[in-house]
Coordinates of C-alpha atoms in Angstrom, one line a residue:
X1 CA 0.0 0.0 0.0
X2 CA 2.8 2.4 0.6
X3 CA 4.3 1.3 -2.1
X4 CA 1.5 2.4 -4.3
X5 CA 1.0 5.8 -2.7
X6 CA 4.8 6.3 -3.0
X7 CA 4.5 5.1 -6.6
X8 CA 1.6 8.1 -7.0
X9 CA 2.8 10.5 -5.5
X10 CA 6.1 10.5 -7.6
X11 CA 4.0 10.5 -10.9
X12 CA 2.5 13.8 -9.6
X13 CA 5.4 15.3 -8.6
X14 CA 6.5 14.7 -12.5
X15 CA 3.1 16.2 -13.9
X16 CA 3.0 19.2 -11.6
X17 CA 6.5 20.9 -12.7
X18 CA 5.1 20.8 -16.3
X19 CA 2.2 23.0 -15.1
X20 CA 3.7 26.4 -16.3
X21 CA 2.1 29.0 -18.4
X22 CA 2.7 27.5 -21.6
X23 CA 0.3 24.7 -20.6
X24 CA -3.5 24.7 -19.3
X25 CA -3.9 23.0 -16.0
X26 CA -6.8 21.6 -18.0
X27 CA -4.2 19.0 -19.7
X28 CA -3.1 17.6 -16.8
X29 CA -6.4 17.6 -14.3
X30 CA -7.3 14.1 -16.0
X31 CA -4.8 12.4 -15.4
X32 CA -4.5 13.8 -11.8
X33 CA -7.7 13.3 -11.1
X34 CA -8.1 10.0 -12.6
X35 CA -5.3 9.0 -10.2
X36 CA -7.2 10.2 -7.1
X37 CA -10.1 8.4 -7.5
X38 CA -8.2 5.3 -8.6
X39 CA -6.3 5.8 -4.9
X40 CA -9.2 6.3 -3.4
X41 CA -11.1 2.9 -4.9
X42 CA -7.9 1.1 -4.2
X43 CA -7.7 2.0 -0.7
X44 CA -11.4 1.1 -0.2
X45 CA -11.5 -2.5 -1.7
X46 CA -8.5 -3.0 0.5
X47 CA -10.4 -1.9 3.5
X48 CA -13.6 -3.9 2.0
X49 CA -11.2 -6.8 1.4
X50 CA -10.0 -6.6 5.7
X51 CA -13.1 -6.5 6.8
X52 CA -13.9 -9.6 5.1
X53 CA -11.1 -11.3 5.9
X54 CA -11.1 -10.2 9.9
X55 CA -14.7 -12.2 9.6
X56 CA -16.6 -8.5 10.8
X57 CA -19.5 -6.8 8.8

């Protein structure tokens, strides 16, 4: 899981340096965005997936 986050945050960290006045931020919210949900439904089936395996609903 850290792994993952670590892996997501350094793909930010390359996309937000290109953000400069040449380029709308409207290029790269997508992508950006399209990462933060997939982070988010990732960390939730891995919740949904503990619950089920500690055997409480």
């Amino acid at each position: 899981m850290a792994l993952l986050i670590a892996i997501k945050v350094a793909v930010v960290i390359i996309y937000v340096p290109r953000l400069n006045a040449s380029h709308s931020f409207q290029e790269y919210a997508p992508p950006i965005a399209t990462m933060a949900a997939l982070s988010f439904f990732i960390a939730a089936a891995l919740w949904l997936a503990g619950m089920k395996l500690s055997g409480s609903d």
